[in-house]
Short mmCIF file of C-alpha atoms and ligand atoms in Angstrom, two decimals:
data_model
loop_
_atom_site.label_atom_id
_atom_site.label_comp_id
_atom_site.label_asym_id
_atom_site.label_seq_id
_atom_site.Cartn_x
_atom_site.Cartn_y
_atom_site.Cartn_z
CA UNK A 1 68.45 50.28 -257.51
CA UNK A 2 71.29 47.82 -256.26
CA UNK A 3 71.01 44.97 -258.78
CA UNK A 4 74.01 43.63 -258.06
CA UNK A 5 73.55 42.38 -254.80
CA UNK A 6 69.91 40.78 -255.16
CA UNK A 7 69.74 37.39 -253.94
CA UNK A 8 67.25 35.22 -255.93
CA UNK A 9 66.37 31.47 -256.35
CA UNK A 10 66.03 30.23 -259.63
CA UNK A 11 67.25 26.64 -258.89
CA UNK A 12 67.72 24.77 -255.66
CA UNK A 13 71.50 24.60 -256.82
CA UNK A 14 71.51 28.37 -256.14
CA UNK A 15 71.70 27.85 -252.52
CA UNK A 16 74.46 26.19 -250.80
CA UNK A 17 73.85 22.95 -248.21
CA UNK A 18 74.81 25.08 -245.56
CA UNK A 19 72.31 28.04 -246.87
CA UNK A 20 69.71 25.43 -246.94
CA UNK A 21 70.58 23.79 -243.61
CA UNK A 22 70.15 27.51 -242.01
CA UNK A 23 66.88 28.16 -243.73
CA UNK A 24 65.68 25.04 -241.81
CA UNK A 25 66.52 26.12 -239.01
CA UNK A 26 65.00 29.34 -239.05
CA UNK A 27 61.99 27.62 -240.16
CA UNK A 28 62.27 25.36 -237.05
CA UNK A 29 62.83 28.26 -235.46
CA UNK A 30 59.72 30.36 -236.42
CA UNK A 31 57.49 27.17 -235.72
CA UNK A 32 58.45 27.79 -232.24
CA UNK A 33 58.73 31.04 -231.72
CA UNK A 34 56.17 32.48 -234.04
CA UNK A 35 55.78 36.02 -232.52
CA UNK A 36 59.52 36.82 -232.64
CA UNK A 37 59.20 36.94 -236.45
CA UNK A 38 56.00 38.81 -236.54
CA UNK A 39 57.42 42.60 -237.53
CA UNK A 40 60.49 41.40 -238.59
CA UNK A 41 58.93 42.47 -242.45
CA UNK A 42 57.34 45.55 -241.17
CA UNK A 43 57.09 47.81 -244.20
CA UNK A 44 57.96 45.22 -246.74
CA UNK A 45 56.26 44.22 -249.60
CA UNK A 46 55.70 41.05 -251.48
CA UNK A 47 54.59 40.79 -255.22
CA UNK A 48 53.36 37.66 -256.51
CA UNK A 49 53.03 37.43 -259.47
CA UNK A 50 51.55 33.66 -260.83
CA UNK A 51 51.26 33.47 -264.36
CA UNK A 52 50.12 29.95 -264.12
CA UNK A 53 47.26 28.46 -261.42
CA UNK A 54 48.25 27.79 -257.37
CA UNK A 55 46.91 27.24 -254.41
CA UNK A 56 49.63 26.53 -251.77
CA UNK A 57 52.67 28.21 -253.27
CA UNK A 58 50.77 31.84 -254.03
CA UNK A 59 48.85 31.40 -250.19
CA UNK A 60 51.60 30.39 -248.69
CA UNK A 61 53.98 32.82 -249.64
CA UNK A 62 51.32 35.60 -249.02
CA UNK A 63 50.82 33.94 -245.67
CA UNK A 64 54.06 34.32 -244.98
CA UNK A 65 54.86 37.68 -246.07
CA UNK A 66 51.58 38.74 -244.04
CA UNK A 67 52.98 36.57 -241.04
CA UNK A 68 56.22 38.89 -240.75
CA UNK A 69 54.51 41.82 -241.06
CA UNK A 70 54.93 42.58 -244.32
CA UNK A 71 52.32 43.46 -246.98
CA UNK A 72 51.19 41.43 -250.50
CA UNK A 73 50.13 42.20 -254.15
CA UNK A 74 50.17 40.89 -257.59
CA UNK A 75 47.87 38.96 -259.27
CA UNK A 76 46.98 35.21 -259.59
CA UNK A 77 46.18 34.77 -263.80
CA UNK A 78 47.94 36.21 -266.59
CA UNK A 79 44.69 36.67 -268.06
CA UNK A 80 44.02 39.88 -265.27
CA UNK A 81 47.47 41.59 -265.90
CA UNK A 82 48.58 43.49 -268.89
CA UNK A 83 50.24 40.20 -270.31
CA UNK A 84 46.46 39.76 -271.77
CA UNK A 85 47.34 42.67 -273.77
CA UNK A 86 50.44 41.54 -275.36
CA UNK A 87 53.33 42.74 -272.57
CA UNK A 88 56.30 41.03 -272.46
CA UNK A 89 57.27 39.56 -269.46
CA UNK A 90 60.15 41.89 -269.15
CA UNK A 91 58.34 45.20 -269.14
CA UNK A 92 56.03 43.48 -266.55
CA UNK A 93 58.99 42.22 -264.07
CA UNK A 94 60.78 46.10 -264.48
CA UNK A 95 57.40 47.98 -263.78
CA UNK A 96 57.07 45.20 -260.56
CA UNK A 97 60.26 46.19 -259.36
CA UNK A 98 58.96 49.34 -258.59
CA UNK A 99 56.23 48.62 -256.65
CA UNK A 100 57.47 45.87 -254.40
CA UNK A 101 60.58 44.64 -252.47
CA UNK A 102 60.49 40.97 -253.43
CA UNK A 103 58.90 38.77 -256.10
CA UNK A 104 57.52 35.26 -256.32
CA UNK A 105 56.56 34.52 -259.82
CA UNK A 106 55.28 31.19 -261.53
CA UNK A 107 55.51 31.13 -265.60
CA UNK A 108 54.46 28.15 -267.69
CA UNK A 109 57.96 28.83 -269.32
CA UNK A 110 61.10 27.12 -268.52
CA UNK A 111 63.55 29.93 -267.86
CA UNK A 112 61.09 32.64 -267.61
CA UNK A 113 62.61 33.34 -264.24
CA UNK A 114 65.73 33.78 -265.93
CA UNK A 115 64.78 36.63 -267.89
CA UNK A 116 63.35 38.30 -265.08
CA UNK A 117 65.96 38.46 -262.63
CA UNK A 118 67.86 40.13 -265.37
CA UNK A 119 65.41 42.94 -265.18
CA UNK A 120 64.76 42.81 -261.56
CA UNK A 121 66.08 45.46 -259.27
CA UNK A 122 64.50 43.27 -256.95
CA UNK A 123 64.98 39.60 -255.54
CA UNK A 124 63.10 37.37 -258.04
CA UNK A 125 61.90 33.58 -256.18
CA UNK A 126 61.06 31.27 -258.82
CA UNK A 127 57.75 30.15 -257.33
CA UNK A 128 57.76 27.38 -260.64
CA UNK A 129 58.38 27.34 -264.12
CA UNK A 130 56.93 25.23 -266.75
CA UNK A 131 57.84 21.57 -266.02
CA UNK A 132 61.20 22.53 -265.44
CA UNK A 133 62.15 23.82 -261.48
CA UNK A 134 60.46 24.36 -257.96
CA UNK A 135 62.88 25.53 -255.37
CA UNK A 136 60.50 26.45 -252.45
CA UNK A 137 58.63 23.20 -252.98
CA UNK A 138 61.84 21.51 -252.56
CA UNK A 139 62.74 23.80 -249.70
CA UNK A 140 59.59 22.57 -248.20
CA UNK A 141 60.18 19.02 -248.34
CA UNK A 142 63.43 18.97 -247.28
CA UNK A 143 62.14 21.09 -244.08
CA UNK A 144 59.22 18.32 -243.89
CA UNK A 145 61.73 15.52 -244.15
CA UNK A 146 64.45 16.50 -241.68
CA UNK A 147 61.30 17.13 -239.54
CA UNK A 148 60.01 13.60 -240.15
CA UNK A 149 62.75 12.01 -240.29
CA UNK A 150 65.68 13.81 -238.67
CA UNK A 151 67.89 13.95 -241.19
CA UNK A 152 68.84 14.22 -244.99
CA UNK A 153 71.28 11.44 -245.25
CA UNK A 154 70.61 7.81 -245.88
CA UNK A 155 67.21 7.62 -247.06
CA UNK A 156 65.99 5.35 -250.10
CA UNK A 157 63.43 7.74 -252.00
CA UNK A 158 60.68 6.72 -253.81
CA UNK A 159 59.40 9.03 -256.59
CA UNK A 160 56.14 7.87 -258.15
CA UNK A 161 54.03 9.31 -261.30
CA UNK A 162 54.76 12.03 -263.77
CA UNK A 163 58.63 12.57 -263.57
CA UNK A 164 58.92 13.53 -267.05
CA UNK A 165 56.92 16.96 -266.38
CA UNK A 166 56.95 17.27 -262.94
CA UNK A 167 59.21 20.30 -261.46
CA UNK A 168 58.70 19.36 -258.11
CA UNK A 169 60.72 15.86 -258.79
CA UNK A 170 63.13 17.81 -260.62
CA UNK A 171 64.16 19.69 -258.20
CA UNK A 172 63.80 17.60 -255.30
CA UNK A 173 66.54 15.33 -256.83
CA UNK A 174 68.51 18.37 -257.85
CA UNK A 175 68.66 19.26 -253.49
CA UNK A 176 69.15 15.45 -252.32
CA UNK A 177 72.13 14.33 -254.72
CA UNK A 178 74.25 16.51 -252.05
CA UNK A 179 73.36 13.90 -248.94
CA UNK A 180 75.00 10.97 -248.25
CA UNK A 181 73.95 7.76 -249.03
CA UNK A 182 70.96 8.79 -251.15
CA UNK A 183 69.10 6.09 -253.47
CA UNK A 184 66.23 6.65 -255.70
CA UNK A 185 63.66 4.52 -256.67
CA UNK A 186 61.96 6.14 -259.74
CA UNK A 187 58.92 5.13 -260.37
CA UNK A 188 56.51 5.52 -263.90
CA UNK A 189 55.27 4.71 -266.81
CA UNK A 190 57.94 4.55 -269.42
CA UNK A 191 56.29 8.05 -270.90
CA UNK A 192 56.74 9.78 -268.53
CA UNK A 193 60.40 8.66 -267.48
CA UNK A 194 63.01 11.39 -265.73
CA UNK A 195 64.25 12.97 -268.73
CA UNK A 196 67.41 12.37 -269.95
CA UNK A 197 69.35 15.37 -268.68
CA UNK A 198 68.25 15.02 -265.37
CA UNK A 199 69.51 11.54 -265.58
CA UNK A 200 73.05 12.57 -266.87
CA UNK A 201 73.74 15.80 -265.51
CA UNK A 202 72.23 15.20 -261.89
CA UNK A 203 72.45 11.72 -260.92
CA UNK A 204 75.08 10.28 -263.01
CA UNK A 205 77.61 13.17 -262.75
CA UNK A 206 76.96 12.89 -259.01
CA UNK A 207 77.02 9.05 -258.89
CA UNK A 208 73.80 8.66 -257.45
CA UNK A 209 72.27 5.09 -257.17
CA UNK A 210 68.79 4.96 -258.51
CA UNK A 211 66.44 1.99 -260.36
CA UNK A 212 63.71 2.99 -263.08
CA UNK A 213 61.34 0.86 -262.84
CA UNK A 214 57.09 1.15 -263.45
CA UNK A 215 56.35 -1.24 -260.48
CA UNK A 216 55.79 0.56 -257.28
CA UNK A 217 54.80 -2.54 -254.91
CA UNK A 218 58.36 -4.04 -255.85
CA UNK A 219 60.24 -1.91 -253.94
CA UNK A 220 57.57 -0.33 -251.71
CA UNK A 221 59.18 -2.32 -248.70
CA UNK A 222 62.69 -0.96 -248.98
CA UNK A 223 61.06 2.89 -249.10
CA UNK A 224 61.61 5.65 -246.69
CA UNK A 225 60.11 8.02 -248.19
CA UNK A 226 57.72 7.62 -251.40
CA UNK A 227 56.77 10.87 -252.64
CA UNK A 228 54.08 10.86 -255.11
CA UNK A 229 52.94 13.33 -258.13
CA UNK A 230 50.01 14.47 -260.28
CA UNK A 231 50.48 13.62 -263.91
CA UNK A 232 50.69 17.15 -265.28
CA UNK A 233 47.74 17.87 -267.75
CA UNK A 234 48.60 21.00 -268.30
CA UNK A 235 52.00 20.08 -270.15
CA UNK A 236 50.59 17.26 -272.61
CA UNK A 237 50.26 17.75 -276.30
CA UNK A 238 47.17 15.70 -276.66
CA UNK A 239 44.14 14.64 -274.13
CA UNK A 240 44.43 10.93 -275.20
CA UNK A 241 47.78 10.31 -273.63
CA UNK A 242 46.94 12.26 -270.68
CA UNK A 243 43.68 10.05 -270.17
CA UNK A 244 45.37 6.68 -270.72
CA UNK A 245 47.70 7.68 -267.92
CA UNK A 246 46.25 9.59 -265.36
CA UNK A 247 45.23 6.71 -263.19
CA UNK A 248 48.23 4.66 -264.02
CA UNK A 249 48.89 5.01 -259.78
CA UNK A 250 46.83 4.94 -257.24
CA UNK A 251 48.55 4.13 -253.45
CA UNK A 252 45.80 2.90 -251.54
CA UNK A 253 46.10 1.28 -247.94
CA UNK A 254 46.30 -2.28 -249.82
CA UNK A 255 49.63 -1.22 -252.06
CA UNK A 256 51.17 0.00 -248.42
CA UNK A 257 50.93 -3.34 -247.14
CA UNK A 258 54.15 -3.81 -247.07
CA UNK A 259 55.57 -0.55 -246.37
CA UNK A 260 57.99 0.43 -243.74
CA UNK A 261 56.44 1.57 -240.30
CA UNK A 262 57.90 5.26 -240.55
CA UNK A 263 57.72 5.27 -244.14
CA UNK A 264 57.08 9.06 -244.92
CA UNK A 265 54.59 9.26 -247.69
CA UNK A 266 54.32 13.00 -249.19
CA UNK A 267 52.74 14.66 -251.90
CA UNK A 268 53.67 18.24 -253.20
CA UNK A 269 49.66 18.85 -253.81
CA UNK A 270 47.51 19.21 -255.83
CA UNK A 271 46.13 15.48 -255.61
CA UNK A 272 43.61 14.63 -258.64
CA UNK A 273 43.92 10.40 -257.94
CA UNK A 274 46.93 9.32 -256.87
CA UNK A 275 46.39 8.97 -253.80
CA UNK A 276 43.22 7.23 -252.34
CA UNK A 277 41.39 9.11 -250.17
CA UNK A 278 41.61 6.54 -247.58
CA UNK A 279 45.29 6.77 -247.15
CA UNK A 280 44.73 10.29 -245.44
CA UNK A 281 44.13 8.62 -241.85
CA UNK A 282 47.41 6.37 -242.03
CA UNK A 283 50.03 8.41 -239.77
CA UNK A 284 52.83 7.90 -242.30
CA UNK A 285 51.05 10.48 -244.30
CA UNK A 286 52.57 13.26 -244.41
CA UNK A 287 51.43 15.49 -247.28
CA UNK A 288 49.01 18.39 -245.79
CA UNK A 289 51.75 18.69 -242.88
CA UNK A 290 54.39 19.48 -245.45
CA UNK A 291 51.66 21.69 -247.42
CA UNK A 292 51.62 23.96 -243.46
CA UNK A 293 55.75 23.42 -243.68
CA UNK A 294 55.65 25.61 -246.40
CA UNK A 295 54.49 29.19 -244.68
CA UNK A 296 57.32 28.47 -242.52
CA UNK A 297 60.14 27.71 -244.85
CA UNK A 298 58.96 30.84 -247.20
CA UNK A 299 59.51 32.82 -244.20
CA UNK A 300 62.51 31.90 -243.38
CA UNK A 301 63.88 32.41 -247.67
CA UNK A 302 61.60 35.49 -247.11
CA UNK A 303 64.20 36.96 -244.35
CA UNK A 304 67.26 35.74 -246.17
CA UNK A 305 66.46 37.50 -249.81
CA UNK A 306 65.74 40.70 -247.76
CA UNK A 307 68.84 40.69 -245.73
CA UNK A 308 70.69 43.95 -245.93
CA UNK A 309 68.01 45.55 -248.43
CA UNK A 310 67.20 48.86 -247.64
C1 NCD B 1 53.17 21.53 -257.71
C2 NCD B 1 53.54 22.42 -258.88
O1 NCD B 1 52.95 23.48 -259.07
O2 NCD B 1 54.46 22.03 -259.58
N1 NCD B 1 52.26 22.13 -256.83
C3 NCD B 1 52.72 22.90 -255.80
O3 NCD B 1 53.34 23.92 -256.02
N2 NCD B 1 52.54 22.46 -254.56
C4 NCD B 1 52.74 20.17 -258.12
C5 NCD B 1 51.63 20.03 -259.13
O4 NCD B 1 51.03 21.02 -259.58
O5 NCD B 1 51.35 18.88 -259.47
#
């Protein structure tokens, strides 16, 4: 039991630039040499543990577990584990600890992370909580972005749909207000606005440049990268104001008219409408290639929570 050296990720912040610049290029470095990495996990096992639905996260975090050699369990519902019969998450997370070296777990709480890595005898990755943080999403774009673009400086960033709810945003702004020369464009209905801490405590304190605006074609020109969202059903109080803005945008070819050449257009998944169909063939997008980024860059945060664990 040696709690006091676990490394976890909570929150993006947890991990220094420098920690994330080296988990890129591991990743980098796995993508090309995928065979070196293949026992590196031998004997090692991975718990996830998704208390909420997934597709890519859960996958791709047993993907990569599998892909070093390691082994997986956990389950994918709350509804199949004892939490159906009343446990508390705690009791779940210390009986876990037991029966795995590392856990990825996704809670429709804010904070639910929290409470487990105080339990944990084991690194805890925050694989998503409520509509609050997503650390290995943002790990994954910033992999896909340095890929695309070749760096994390000086890029005008688009974000487009639910930013009130969605973690993904969240924490993608959280990562990019320690580049230079970063400017957001942030883009929704007034409903679903970045709330106001986010707005205070991340971009102000950091004196970050950004516009709020509802109009995506305005600034679609001066765009690098335009990184669009799902409005999050799950997290509305009522069905009414989740119908009236569902559709609010939809980027089709015709809205990218004026778009940059190498603008990088990305998507943490799932799509419902957002994105039309159509825009799949344009080269600039970029959102199933950052969905495969993400085996890679869970490897590489894989290695580095493991390091020096017996
Ligand atoms: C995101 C999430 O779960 O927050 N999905 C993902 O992990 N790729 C985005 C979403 O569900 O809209």
């Amino acid at each position: 039991m040696r709690k006091e050296n676990t490394r976890n990720l909570i929150d993006i912040r947890d991990l220094s630039t420098k920690e994330i610049d080296d988990l890129i290029k591991v990743a980098n470095d796995i993508i090309l040499h995928k065979e070196a990495y293949a026992h590196k996990c031998d004997g090692k096992i991975l718990a996830t543990l998704f208390f909420e639905p997934s597709t890519r996260t859960r996958l791709s975090f047993e993907s990569a577990m599998l892909r070093l050699g390691g082994k997986v369990l956990g389950f994918s519902e709350a509804a199949s584990s004892s939490t159906a019969k009343g446990e508390t998450l705690a009791d779940t997370i210390e009986t876990v600890s037991g029966y795995a070296d590392i856990i990825a777990m996704r809670h429709p709480k804010e904070g639910a992370p929290i409470v487990a890595a105080k339990k944990s005898f084991i690194p805890i990755i925050n694989a998503g909580d409520g509509g609050h943080n997503h650390p290995t999403q943002t790990l994954t774009d910033l992999l896909t972005i340095s890929r695309k673009k070749g760096r994390l400086e000086n890029l005008t960033i688009g974000l487009c749909g639910d930013l009130k709810f969605g973690r993904t945003i969240h924490s993608l702004i959280s990562a990019m207000v320690r580049y230079k020369n970063i400017k957001f464009i942030l883009i929704s209905p007034k409903e679903l606005r970045l709330p106001e801490y986010m707005i205070k405590e991340v971009l102000d304190k950091n004196k970050i440049e950004y516009i709020e605006t509802d109009n995506m074609e305005k600034y679609m020109k001066d765009l690098d990268i335009l990184y669009m969202t799902r409005v999050q059903k799950e997290r509305f109080f009522n069905e009414e104001d989740y119908m009236r803005l569902k559709d609010y945008y939809i980027l089709d070819k015709k809205k990218l008219s004026t778009a940059k050449e190498d603008l990088c257009i990305m998507h943490p998944l799932p799509r419902v409408n957002e994105i039309a169909t159509e825009v799949d063939e344009d080269e600039r997008a970029t959102y199933f290639e950052q969905a495969y980024n993400g085996v890679y860059i869970r490897m590489a945060l894989i290695l580095k929570c493991l390091e020096g664990r017996k």
